[in-house]
Amino acid sequence: MKRILITGALGQIGSELTLKLREIYGADNVIATDIKKNDSEAAQSGPFEVLDVTDLNRMGEVAQKYKVDTVMHLAALLSATAEARPLFAWNLNMGGLLNALETAKEMKAQFFTPSSIGAFGPTTPKDDTPQDTIMRPTTMYGVNKVAGELLADYYFQKFGVDTRGLRFPGLISYVTPPGGGTTDYAVEIYYEAVKNGRYTSYIDKGTYMDMMYMPDALQAIVDLMEADSTKLIHRNSFNVSAMSFDPEEIAASIAKYIPGFKISYQVDPVRQKIAESWPNSIDSTAAKEEWGFKFDYDLDKMTMDMIEKLRPNMQMRIPG
Ligand code: VAH
């Protein structure tokens, strides 16, 4: 029986992954942890522990208390925040990852952590970015992700920890908005479109980035972790993507369902520079061949679902 410890369980991925894993493996077998508790379903629907991932002893205590056999390490700062606070980002992102890997080693547990298209840099081939290629990121977040991939591979090769990872594109969701990312514009635009019928983008037109709807990202995590390890040639981490678009294309998709929707631009030079250092589109062939990666949502199907899910809440918010 799987007993799963999730760090960063109240974040953008964690808040939905916790619920999905509780559905599959049983609520009591998924231990959600985060730096503080809140009243979200992820925090209230099963075991929850307060955990600062930079505290190795506390992480070991929680892992032993629940006798976990799987560690899913999600707690990290995203690209824009990491760029604003590089030293703090290094300590949290790398210190937390090392503690999670050590905990998985001690517990003889399987291990997952997300990497990102942010692990690539300006010298990486930009179109159909290969699984194995040049990785010289120019952001602290990217340095953390490349170092993290190498560290997770090291724990597999040196200590036999069953580590697995995914290079996620921008993830779009309506449950818990992301914080401090570069691709967050592709989430904010839906909220603003439903609320106000317009959005001012901090990413410029013509800036293509890989993206994926959260349901596909969650299924990819489950499928990778359940995959036959003898079939894995790669481990940390697999390129996965569902689509690539620029602000104009997501705006056009939204305008099909919210007539009159308008996008304008006020480019943020910091996040624009980060976005331009990343690929336009990545190649997911290795994930498809080694463990059957697939996705359900393209841009229009995602747009329909996002608007349908956001509209009721937003209407409740507009007074009168
Ligand atoms: C970020 N959402 O923008 C994250 C992600 C590919 C982007 O890693 O930092």
Tab-separated table of C-alpha atoms and ligand atoms in Angstrom:
chain	number	residue	atom	x	y	z
A	1	MET	CA	0.000	0.000	0.000
A	2	LYS	CA	1.367	3.411	-0.980
A	3	ARG	CA	1.894	5.897	1.839
A	4	ILE	CA	2.784	9.228	0.306
A	5	LEU	CA	4.385	12.307	1.860
A	6	ILE	CA	3.805	15.494	-0.170
A	7	THR	CA	5.777	18.661	0.555
A	8	GLY	CA	4.363	21.983	-0.656
A	9	ALA	CA	0.953	20.278	-0.630
A	10	LEU	CA	-0.976	23.584	-0.495
A	11	GLY	CA	0.686	25.115	-3.552
A	12	GLN	CA	-0.538	25.215	-7.165
A	13	ILE	CA	0.323	21.563	-7.996
A	14	GLY	CA	0.141	20.189	-4.447
A	15	SER	CA	-3.379	21.372	-3.654
A	16	GLU	CA	-4.763	19.329	-6.563
A	17	LEU	CA	-2.277	16.442	-6.500
A	18	THR	CA	-3.122	15.789	-2.831
A	19	LEU	CA	-6.823	15.352	-3.685
A	20	LYS	CA	-6.121	13.173	-6.732
A	21	LEU	CA	-3.773	10.865	-4.821
A	22	ARG	CA	-6.254	10.611	-1.904
A	23	GLU	CA	-8.894	9.499	-4.390
A	24	ILE	CA	-6.590	6.824	-5.831
A	25	TYR	CA	-4.733	5.558	-2.744
A	26	GLY	CA	-7.057	6.488	0.135
A	27	ALA	CA	-7.144	9.737	2.115
A	28	ASP	CA	-5.268	8.338	5.125
A	29	ASN	CA	-2.370	7.240	2.895
A	30	VAL	CA	-1.552	10.731	1.614
A	31	ILE	CA	0.126	13.000	4.147
A	32	ALA	CA	-0.050	16.644	3.069
A	33	THR	CA	2.596	18.990	4.480
A	34	ASP	CA	3.302	22.680	4.044
A	35	ILE	CA	4.875	25.591	5.892
A	36	LYS	CA	1.487	26.438	7.422
A	37	LYS	CA	-2.036	25.010	7.407
A	38	ASN	CA	-5.077	26.666	5.776
A	39	ASP	CA	-8.769	25.817	5.352
A	40	SER	CA	-8.336	24.311	1.854
A	41	GLU	CA	-9.688	20.867	1.005
A	42	ALA	CA	-6.127	19.561	0.643
A	43	ALA	CA	-5.357	20.561	4.228
A	44	GLN	CA	-8.668	19.358	5.678
A	45	SER	CA	-9.436	16.110	3.776
A	46	GLY	CA	-6.727	13.890	5.301
A	47	PRO	CA	-3.520	13.855	7.395
A	48	PHE	CA	-1.728	17.239	7.464
A	49	GLU	CA	1.550	18.214	9.129
A	50	VAL	CA	3.275	21.602	9.310
A	51	LEU	CA	6.701	21.157	7.704
A	52	ASP	CA	9.448	23.563	6.708
A	53	VAL	CA	11.402	21.548	4.111
A	54	THR	CA	14.679	23.121	5.213
A	55	ASP	CA	14.263	21.241	8.552
A	56	LEU	CA	15.653	17.717	7.889
A	57	ASN	CA	14.919	16.408	11.379
A	58	ARG	CA	11.275	17.473	11.201
A	59	MET	CA	10.930	15.902	7.726
A	60	GLY	CA	12.371	12.633	9.049
A	61	GLU	CA	10.032	12.757	12.041
A	62	VAL	CA	6.956	13.092	9.796
A	63	ALA	CA	8.199	10.382	7.404
A	64	GLN	CA	8.777	7.948	10.299
A	65	LYS	CA	5.462	8.822	12.001
A	66	TYR	CA	3.514	7.778	8.901
A	67	LYS	CA	6.000	5.161	7.612
A	68	VAL	CA	5.911	6.698	4.124
A	69	ASP	CA	7.077	4.721	1.070
A	70	THR	CA	6.801	7.615	-1.381
A	71	VAL	CA	8.072	11.204	-1.164
A	72	MET	CA	6.684	13.813	-3.566
A	73	HIS	CA	8.695	16.998	-3.126
A	74	LEU	CA	6.887	20.044	-4.512
A	75	ALA	CA	7.917	22.851	-2.138
A	76	ALA	CA	9.979	25.410	-4.083
A	77	LEU	CA	10.140	29.047	-5.156
A	78	LEU	CA	9.180	29.660	-8.808
A	79	SER	CA	11.190	31.555	-11.394
A	80	ALA	CA	10.281	35.206	-10.855
A	81	THR	CA	10.450	35.034	-7.052
A	82	ALA	CA	13.721	33.091	-7.248
A	83	GLU	CA	15.162	35.785	-9.523
A	84	ALA	CA	14.199	38.473	-7.003
A	85	ARG	CA	15.657	36.509	-4.036
A	86	PRO	CA	18.396	34.261	-5.519
A	87	LEU	CA	20.173	33.339	-2.255
A	88	PHE	CA	16.937	32.510	-0.450
A	89	ALA	CA	15.860	30.529	-3.515
A	90	TRP	CA	19.086	28.506	-3.562
A	91	ASN	CA	18.768	27.673	0.150
A	92	LEU	CA	15.094	26.723	-0.039
A	93	ASN	CA	15.066	25.002	-3.449
A	94	MET	CA	18.328	23.073	-3.041
A	95	GLY	CA	18.269	22.616	0.760
A	96	GLY	CA	14.688	21.395	0.637
A	97	LEU	CA	15.418	19.034	-2.254
A	98	LEU	CA	18.463	17.542	-0.547
A	99	ASN	CA	16.443	16.953	2.635
A	100	ALA	CA	13.661	15.283	0.648
A	101	LEU	CA	16.140	13.026	-1.165
A	102	GLU	CA	17.845	12.110	2.122
A	103	THR	CA	14.443	11.336	3.663
A	104	ALA	CA	13.503	9.144	0.689
A	105	LYS	CA	16.847	7.327	1.002
A	106	GLU	CA	16.329	6.690	4.742
A	107	MET	CA	12.756	5.485	4.171
A	108	LYS	CA	13.703	3.385	1.102
A	109	ALA	CA	10.931	5.383	-0.564
A	110	GLN	CA	10.139	6.174	-4.192
A	111	PHE	CA	10.760	9.849	-5.012
A	112	PHE	CA	9.233	12.506	-7.298
A	113	THR	CA	10.058	16.150	-7.811
A	114	PRO	CA	9.129	18.450	-10.720
A	115	SER	CA	11.732	20.048	-12.925
A	116	SER	CA	10.743	22.662	-15.515
A	117	ILE	CA	11.305	23.993	-18.992
A	118	GLY	CA	13.090	26.627	-16.934
A	119	ALA	CA	16.011	24.156	-16.774
A	120	PHE	CA	16.831	25.143	-20.362
A	121	GLY	CA	18.650	28.344	-21.326
A	122	PRO	CA	19.270	30.681	-24.299
A	123	THR	CA	21.809	28.272	-25.905
A	124	THR	CA	19.333	25.356	-25.838
A	125	PRO	CA	17.696	24.586	-29.241
A	126	LYS	CA	14.452	26.594	-29.003
A	127	ASP	CA	12.076	24.562	-31.183
A	128	ASP	CA	11.238	20.921	-30.455
A	129	THR	CA	13.801	21.059	-27.654
A	130	PRO	CA	15.233	17.516	-27.332
A	131	GLN	CA	15.113	15.410	-24.148
A	132	ASP	CA	18.939	15.365	-24.037
A	133	THR	CA	20.506	18.722	-24.979
A	134	ILE	CA	22.460	21.777	-23.841
A	135	MET	CA	21.234	23.065	-20.470
A	136	ARG	CA	22.824	26.417	-19.490
A	137	PRO	CA	19.958	28.314	-17.800
A	138	THR	CA	20.510	31.989	-16.959
A	139	THR	CA	18.121	32.158	-13.995
A	140	MET	CA	18.551	31.013	-10.389
A	141	TYR	CA	15.394	28.904	-10.819
A	142	GLY	CA	16.899	27.220	-13.886
A	143	VAL	CA	20.196	26.598	-12.065
A	144	ASN	CA	18.179	25.029	-9.223
A	145	LYS	CA	16.266	22.817	-11.678
A	146	VAL	CA	19.348	21.565	-13.549
A	147	ALA	CA	21.218	20.945	-10.285
A	148	GLY	CA	18.102	19.261	-8.913
A	149	GLU	CA	17.864	16.915	-11.903
A	150	LEU	CA	21.525	15.945	-11.501
A	151	LEU	CA	21.115	15.446	-7.735
A	152	ALA	CA	18.056	13.207	-8.195
A	153	ASP	CA	19.899	11.131	-10.826
A	154	TYR	CA	22.846	10.887	-8.394
A	155	TYR	CA	20.591	9.517	-5.627
A	156	PHE	CA	19.361	6.883	-8.079
A	157	GLN	CA	22.809	5.881	-9.310
A	158	LYS	CA	24.660	6.102	-5.958
A	159	PHE	CA	21.995	5.014	-3.434
A	160	GLY	CA	19.404	3.214	-5.564
A	161	VAL	CA	16.615	5.657	-4.672
A	162	ASP	CA	13.824	5.292	-7.272
A	163	THR	CA	13.832	8.981	-8.277
A	164	ARG	CA	11.631	10.258	-11.116
A	165	GLY	CA	10.868	13.754	-12.421
A	166	LEU	CA	9.028	15.780	-15.057
A	167	ARG	CA	10.162	18.972	-16.787
A	168	PHE	CA	6.818	20.753	-16.534
A	169	PRO	CA	5.798	23.596	-18.833
A	170	GLY	CA	3.655	26.425	-17.500
A	171	LEU	CA	0.751	24.835	-15.593
A	172	ILE	CA	-2.723	26.306	-15.794
A	173	SER	CA	-5.300	25.700	-13.073
A	174	TYR	CA	-8.310	27.300	-11.381
A	175	VAL	CA	-8.047	25.837	-7.838
A	176	THR	CA	-4.937	27.462	-6.391
A	177	PRO	CA	-3.400	30.214	-8.536
A	178	PRO	CA	0.413	29.983	-8.853
A	179	GLY	CA	2.647	32.543	-7.186
A	180	GLY	CA	5.866	34.049	-8.454
A	181	GLY	CA	6.078	32.312	-11.823
A	182	THR	CA	6.774	33.643	-15.314
A	183	THR	CA	4.007	31.636	-16.995
A	184	ASP	CA	1.422	32.855	-14.468
A	185	TYR	CA	0.077	35.291	-17.097
A	186	ALA	CA	-1.609	32.285	-18.721
A	187	VAL	CA	-3.557	31.727	-15.481
A	188	GLU	CA	-4.255	35.371	-14.603
A	189	ILE	CA	-5.687	36.024	-18.090
A	190	TYR	CA	-8.598	33.654	-17.449
A	191	TYR	CA	-9.475	35.249	-14.103
A	192	GLU	CA	-9.348	38.763	-15.610
A	193	ALA	CA	-11.254	37.689	-18.732
A	194	VAL	CA	-14.149	36.314	-16.664
A	195	LYS	CA	-14.122	39.231	-14.205
A	196	ASN	CA	-13.455	42.213	-16.492
A	197	GLY	CA	-13.460	41.003	-20.112
A	198	ARG	CA	-9.904	42.260	-20.618
A	199	TYR	CA	-6.300	41.557	-19.539
A	200	THR	CA	-3.014	43.452	-19.592
A	201	SER	CA	-0.207	40.954	-20.230
A	202	TYR	CA	3.275	41.325	-18.728
A	203	ILE	CA	4.584	38.887	-21.370
A	204	ASP	CA	4.878	40.298	-24.899
A	205	LYS	CA	3.044	39.052	-27.996
A	206	GLY	CA	5.093	36.555	-29.999
A	207	THR	CA	6.615	35.016	-26.837
A	208	TYR	CA	5.918	31.280	-27.131
A	209	MET	CA	6.125	28.992	-24.089
A	210	ASP	CA	5.056	25.397	-23.467
A	211	MET	CA	1.928	24.995	-21.356
A	212	MET	CA	-0.272	22.244	-19.898
A	213	TYR	CA	-3.639	22.084	-18.144
A	214	MET	CA	-3.386	20.866	-14.535
A	215	PRO	CA	-5.479	17.660	-14.999
A	216	ASP	CA	-2.957	16.451	-17.606
A	217	ALA	CA	-0.026	17.353	-15.327
A	218	LEU	CA	-1.498	15.386	-12.412
A	219	GLN	CA	-2.170	12.331	-14.591
A	220	ALA	CA	1.402	12.511	-15.909
A	221	ILE	CA	2.759	12.373	-12.339
A	222	VAL	CA	0.632	9.313	-11.495
A	223	ASP	CA	1.494	7.541	-14.766
A	224	LEU	CA	5.221	8.190	-14.356
A	225	MET	CA	5.253	6.980	-10.732
A	226	GLU	CA	3.303	3.831	-11.644
A	227	ALA	CA	5.474	3.107	-14.702
A	228	ASP	CA	7.597	-0.059	-14.899
A	229	SER	CA	11.056	1.126	-13.811
A	230	THR	CA	12.764	-1.394	-16.137
A	231	LYS	CA	11.331	0.554	-19.087
A	232	LEU	CA	12.796	3.912	-17.962
A	233	ILE	CA	15.892	5.062	-19.849
A	234	HIS	CA	15.581	8.574	-18.412
A	235	ARG	CA	14.512	9.556	-14.916
A	236	ASN	CA	15.253	13.149	-14.027
A	237	SER	CA	13.615	14.622	-15.801
A	238	PHE	CA	11.240	13.931	-18.695
A	239	ASN	CA	10.177	16.688	-21.112
A	240	VAL	CA	6.364	16.865	-21.065
A	241	SER	CA	4.165	19.425	-22.835
A	242	ALA	CA	0.621	19.655	-24.225
A	243	MET	CA	0.737	22.889	-26.184
A	244	SER	CA	2.781	26.010	-26.958
A	245	PHE	CA	1.220	29.430	-27.434
A	246	ASP	CA	1.866	33.159	-27.138
A	247	PRO	CA	-0.400	35.736	-25.450
A	248	GLU	CA	-2.158	36.541	-28.744
A	249	GLU	CA	-3.188	32.904	-29.248
A	250	ILE	CA	-4.557	32.369	-25.733
A	251	ALA	CA	-6.408	35.694	-26.056
A	252	ALA	CA	-7.946	34.562	-29.355
A	253	SER	CA	-9.046	31.297	-27.720
A	254	ILE	CA	-10.686	33.177	-24.838
A	255	ALA	CA	-12.426	35.603	-27.234
A	256	LYS	CA	-14.249	32.618	-28.789
A	257	TYR	CA	-16.043	32.086	-25.438
A	258	ILE	CA	-16.058	35.636	-24.068
A	259	PRO	CA	-16.960	37.823	-27.076
A	260	GLY	CA	-15.287	41.220	-26.946
A	261	PHE	CA	-12.412	40.026	-24.751
A	262	LYS	CA	-9.394	42.282	-25.295
A	263	ILE	CA	-5.701	41.837	-24.455
A	264	SER	CA	-3.243	44.709	-24.038
A	265	TYR	CA	0.447	44.747	-23.079
A	266	GLN	CA	2.575	46.221	-20.311
A	267	VAL	CA	5.708	44.100	-20.575
A	268	ASP	CA	7.621	43.287	-17.377
A	269	PRO	CA	11.276	43.278	-18.511
A	270	VAL	CA	12.360	40.806	-15.789
A	271	ARG	CA	9.780	38.138	-16.582
A	272	GLN	CA	10.026	38.833	-20.328
A	273	LYS	CA	13.787	38.168	-20.170
A	274	ILE	CA	13.185	34.911	-18.270
A	275	ALA	CA	10.548	33.820	-20.807
A	276	GLU	CA	12.824	34.599	-23.762
A	277	SER	CA	15.554	32.379	-22.264
A	278	TRP	CA	13.222	29.357	-22.348
A	279	PRO	CA	12.283	27.140	-25.342
A	280	ASN	CA	9.402	27.927	-27.701
A	281	SER	CA	8.355	24.264	-27.712
A	282	ILE	CA	9.828	21.053	-26.279
A	283	ASP	CA	9.796	17.472	-27.589
A	284	SER	CA	8.006	14.923	-25.353
A	285	THR	CA	8.914	11.780	-27.364
A	286	ALA	CA	10.967	10.123	-24.594
A	287	ALA	CA	8.054	10.408	-22.125
A	288	LYS	CA	5.632	8.985	-24.714
A	289	GLU	CA	7.942	6.073	-25.564
A	290	GLU	CA	9.187	5.161	-22.067
A	291	TRP	CA	5.958	5.419	-20.002
A	292	GLY	CA	3.087	6.372	-22.349
A	293	PHE	CA	2.754	10.114	-21.630
A	294	LYS	CA	-0.396	11.571	-23.183
A	295	PHE	CA	-2.585	14.616	-22.647
A	296	ASP	CA	-6.312	15.410	-23.110
A	297	TYR	CA	-6.483	19.193	-23.190
A	298	ASP	CA	-5.528	21.433	-26.087
A	299	LEU	CA	-5.850	25.232	-25.863
A	300	ASP	CA	-9.554	25.568	-26.709
A	301	LYS	CA	-10.638	22.603	-24.552
A	302	MET	CA	-8.658	24.081	-21.626
A	303	THR	CA	-10.149	27.550	-22.224
A	304	MET	CA	-13.709	26.183	-22.200
A	305	ASP	CA	-13.089	24.328	-18.939
A	306	MET	CA	-11.300	27.227	-17.219
A	307	ILE	CA	-14.086	29.683	-18.038
A	308	GLU	CA	-16.797	27.201	-17.046
A	309	LYS	CA	-15.111	26.558	-13.681
A	310	LEU	CA	-14.254	30.222	-12.945
A	311	ARG	CA	-17.501	31.888	-14.050
A	312	PRO	CA	-19.728	30.729	-11.130
A	313	ASN	CA	-17.225	31.901	-8.490
A	314	MET	CA	-16.590	35.212	-10.234
A	315	GLN	CA	-20.334	35.921	-10.568
A	316	MET	CA	-20.633	35.355	-6.822
A	317	ARG	CA	-17.914	38.001	-6.380
A	318	ILE	CA	-19.498	40.724	-8.523
A	319	PRO	CA	-21.844	42.708	-6.187
A	320	GLY	CA	-25.402	43.638	-7.249
B	1	VAH	C1	7.324	29.405	-13.496
B	1	VAH	N1	5.236	28.160	-13.509
B	1	VAH	O1	6.788	30.193	-14.266
B	1	VAH	C2	6.694	28.022	-13.333
B	1	VAH	C3	7.211	27.039	-14.371
B	1	VAH	C4	7.778	26.628	-16.775
B	1	VAH	C5	7.388	27.631	-15.738
B	1	VAH	O2	8.361	26.390	-13.964
B	1	VAH	O3	8.331	29.680	-12.856
